[in-house]
XYZ file of C-alpha atoms in Angstrom:
269
model
C -8.212 11.988 -17.713
C -8.699 8.923 -15.501
C -11.620 7.462 -17.469
C -10.345 3.967 -18.239
C -7.045 5.381 -16.917
C -6.472 7.637 -19.909
C -3.575 7.051 -22.243
C -2.461 3.387 -22.454
C -5.382 2.325 -20.235
C -6.113 -0.660 -22.464
C -8.997 -2.886 -21.261
C -8.933 -1.421 -17.749
C -12.610 -0.471 -17.740
C -13.611 -4.125 -17.483
C -12.022 -4.462 -14.038
C -13.783 -1.324 -12.806
C -17.090 -2.753 -13.975
C -16.827 -5.770 -11.726
C -15.127 -8.530 -13.669
C -14.216 -10.995 -10.928
C -11.403 -13.495 -10.742
C -10.958 -15.930 -7.876
C -7.246 -15.814 -7.149
C -7.895 -15.217 -3.435
C -10.889 -17.474 -2.841
C -10.793 -18.573 0.809
C -7.747 -16.413 1.543
C -7.324 -13.908 4.368
C -5.637 -10.555 3.920
C -4.628 -7.549 6.014
C -4.333 -4.053 4.561
C -3.003 -1.278 6.769
C -4.048 2.260 5.950
C -7.180 0.800 4.412
C -9.711 3.468 5.329
C -8.865 6.501 3.227
C -9.690 6.773 -0.463
C -6.404 5.619 -1.854
C -4.216 2.633 -2.577
C -5.067 0.755 0.636
C -8.835 0.895 0.287
C -8.654 0.137 -3.438
C -6.460 -2.887 -2.736
C -8.832 -4.148 -0.050
C -11.736 -3.860 -2.505
C -9.747 -5.642 -5.215
C -8.824 -8.534 -2.926
C -12.430 -8.903 -1.747
C -13.633 -8.845 -5.349
C -11.272 -11.740 -6.040
C -12.495 -13.826 -3.128
C -10.540 -12.813 -0.018
C -11.726 -11.806 3.412
C -9.852 -8.604 4.206
C -9.063 -6.953 7.515
C -8.434 -3.231 7.195
C -6.956 -0.972 9.825
C -6.285 2.736 10.195
C -6.434 5.563 12.685
C -9.663 7.144 11.424
C -12.617 5.091 12.531
C -15.190 6.974 10.448
C -13.192 6.425 7.270
C -12.884 2.734 8.092
C -16.662 2.561 8.443
C -17.045 4.266 5.081
C -14.603 1.781 3.534
C -16.520 -1.194 4.934
C -19.772 0.231 3.550
C -18.194 0.906 0.149
C -16.617 -2.548 -0.149
C -19.816 -4.143 1.058
C -18.846 -7.695 1.991
C -16.083 -9.873 3.402
C -14.271 -6.972 5.073
C -13.595 -6.367 8.761
C -12.310 -3.087 10.162
C -10.074 -2.959 13.218
C -9.323 0.668 14.121
C -5.778 1.255 15.298
C -2.429 2.962 14.909
C 0.465 0.878 13.595
C 2.825 2.764 15.915
C 0.940 1.313 18.899
C 1.928 -2.322 19.572
C -1.315 -2.931 21.458
C -3.326 -1.863 18.421
C -1.350 -4.229 16.212
C -1.994 -7.012 18.713
C -5.745 -6.311 18.535
C -5.596 -6.427 14.745
C -3.835 -9.777 14.644
C -5.994 -11.197 17.438
C -8.980 -10.499 15.173
C -7.235 -12.202 12.260
C -6.379 -15.198 14.441
C -10.000 -15.463 15.597
C -11.053 -15.676 11.944
C -9.313 -19.050 12.020
C -7.606 -19.206 8.615
C -4.232 -17.677 9.282
C -2.964 -14.920 7.004
C -2.228 -15.200 3.292
C -1.654 -11.574 2.255
C -0.243 -8.612 4.152
C -0.130 -5.246 2.409
C 1.873 -2.930 4.681
C 0.517 0.254 3.175
C 0.038 2.719 6.040
C 2.283 5.747 5.844
C 2.504 9.520 6.047
C 4.271 12.303 4.196
C 5.014 15.924 4.957
C 7.212 18.612 3.470
C 10.368 19.945 5.146
C 13.732 21.096 3.834
C 16.880 20.257 5.778
C 16.705 23.761 7.322
C 13.161 23.113 8.497
C 13.649 19.545 9.728
C 13.021 19.010 13.436
C 13.308 15.969 15.707
C 9.511 15.901 15.845
C 9.260 15.795 12.050
C 11.708 12.891 11.829
C 10.034 11.027 14.686
C 6.646 11.389 13.008
C 7.741 10.226 9.565
C 10.043 7.404 10.672
C 7.778 6.370 13.544
C 4.915 5.559 11.197
C 6.593 4.698 7.910
C 9.487 2.650 9.251
C 9.000 1.582 12.859
C 5.260 1.034 12.440
C 5.828 -1.041 9.320
C 8.574 -3.116 10.941
C 6.267 -4.202 13.735
C 3.299 -4.603 11.389
C 5.314 -7.275 9.600
C 6.967 -8.766 12.688
C 3.682 -9.299 14.544
C 2.102 -10.895 11.459
C 4.731 -13.620 11.141
C 3.133 -16.211 13.482
C -0.064 -16.063 11.407
C 1.463 -16.242 7.927
C 0.458 -19.355 6.037
C 2.725 -21.333 3.742
C 2.783 -19.447 0.443
C 1.803 -16.137 2.020
C 2.744 -12.869 0.344
C 3.881 -9.681 2.074
C 3.892 -6.468 0.053
C 5.597 -3.315 1.303
C 4.474 0.081 0.013
C 7.686 1.922 -0.860
C 7.893 4.911 -3.225
C 9.675 6.275 -6.263
C 10.617 9.187 -3.984
C 13.257 6.958 -2.381
C 15.449 7.395 -5.467
C 14.694 10.913 -6.607
C 15.988 13.431 -4.046
C 13.070 15.825 -4.442
C 13.430 18.993 -2.402
C 11.394 19.100 0.845
C 10.815 15.331 0.749
C 14.028 14.198 2.455
C 12.580 12.445 5.494
C 9.798 10.801 3.525
C 12.172 9.610 0.797
C 14.635 8.267 3.360
C 11.876 6.401 5.186
C 10.769 4.746 1.946
C 14.373 3.851 1.083
C 14.563 2.139 4.465
C 11.446 0.125 3.653
C 12.924 -0.941 0.329
C 15.978 -2.199 2.182
C 13.894 -3.993 4.780
C 11.857 -5.694 2.032
C 15.048 -7.271 0.680
C 16.140 -8.434 4.120
C 12.728 -9.797 5.068
C 12.490 -11.634 1.741
C 15.719 -13.411 2.645
C 14.725 -14.083 6.245
C 11.222 -15.402 5.516
C 11.797 -17.342 2.305
C 12.474 -20.618 4.119
C 9.057 -20.327 5.769
C 7.438 -20.217 2.331
C 6.674 -16.505 2.590
C 7.432 -14.106 -0.256
C 8.194 -10.437 0.424
C 8.162 -7.834 -2.353
C 7.702 -4.082 -2.619
C 5.753 -1.738 -4.830
C 7.006 1.769 -5.613
C 4.077 3.912 -6.721
C 4.605 7.070 -8.663
C 2.361 10.127 -8.226
C -1.151 8.861 -7.472
C -4.347 10.857 -7.047
C -5.454 9.941 -3.508
C -7.221 11.680 -0.651
C -3.947 11.575 1.294
C -2.213 13.671 -1.349
C -5.134 16.096 -1.356
C -4.789 16.430 2.407
C -1.039 16.999 2.103
C -1.202 19.783 -0.474
C -4.684 21.101 0.321
C -7.910 20.262 -1.489
C -7.900 23.684 -3.122
C -4.458 22.978 -4.634
C -4.845 19.374 -5.712
C -5.937 19.993 -9.303
C -2.982 22.280 -10.017
C -0.640 19.934 -8.146
C -1.724 16.914 -10.202
C -1.447 18.947 -13.396
C 2.130 19.927 -12.573
C 3.024 16.323 -11.772
C 1.390 15.035 -14.940
C 3.486 17.397 -17.025
C 6.638 15.788 -15.599
C 5.525 12.187 -16.124
C 6.347 10.388 -19.384
C 2.906 8.794 -19.401
C 1.310 12.249 -19.208
C -0.913 11.828 -16.146
C -0.951 10.841 -12.497
C -2.099 7.364 -11.526
C -5.491 6.227 -10.353
C -5.272 4.244 -7.118
C -7.038 1.272 -8.726
C -4.013 0.881 -10.987
C -1.807 0.438 -7.926
C -4.285 -2.010 -6.417
C -4.020 -4.193 -9.502
C -0.257 -4.474 -9.121
C -0.507 -5.182 -5.389
C -3.010 -7.958 -6.156
C -0.568 -9.390 -8.700
C 2.230 -9.419 -6.094
C -0.149 -10.969 -3.571
C -1.143 -13.784 -5.904
C 0.540 -16.902 -7.212
C 0.827 -15.127 -10.566
C 4.007 -13.575 -9.125
C 5.250 -16.813 -7.581
C 8.819 -16.437 -8.905
C 9.220 -12.909 -7.542
C 11.115 -12.471 -4.277
C 12.613 -9.296 -2.859
C 11.556 -7.374 -5.957
C 10.574 -3.729 -6.155
C 7.914 -3.101 -8.788
C 7.864 0.449 -10.148
C 4.375 1.641 -11.047
C 5.451 5.151 -11.856
C 4.311 6.223 -15.286
C 7.932 5.998 -16.400
C 9.240 8.782 -14.165
C 12.122 6.731 -12.755
C 12.556 4.627 -15.887
C 12.856 6.910 -18.901
């Protein structure tokens, strides 16, 4: 179904086959959660393919190594946990040593887990909000001294923030918080020449989702999601990467504080 992204996937094969633009030539980017096979890694590859040098970070060192090998050039991995301030400092020290400041920050790292209100525990809330909200707040805060004039910050939110799906309360609330922060940060950083926007992905076929529901269940899970989506399928992570690259580039120069839904119509129709 994902060959050329299936229905409405007009002209998308050309990007997968290596057509290269140069929107990010000489630019430096950071992508958190860039190791696993998903939106972060795909975005890092897209930015590199368009000329950037990208720093990726994540908690799983082996997956970061795999990502570096897969991307192949102009990518530096800095293992770390965004909930650990010292790890964020190491990440941005590496960016500073690169000597070009920071032009793109994709705050992508996040986690999800299922729990109804009856099942919710303090540990569950601490885990979800600690990574998705607190970790993202300090990912952005610690990047500010490095952000160049014209830099773009993109926050990975979610369509879940507006849907009220059962068992997803903490995750949805954490993403709603990020959407709110993106508006505030857009206002606070605009006078420094920094744009902040958000992307709200719909259901996307990533390794993180497979881990959440179980590899043995992922095909049935994606099929059930596809049946509920107006577009008739789940997304490929490269489709999300294309929108993140758009928000990162000057092609979106008049966008500030926006939330771009890339959701197959689920929250639109």
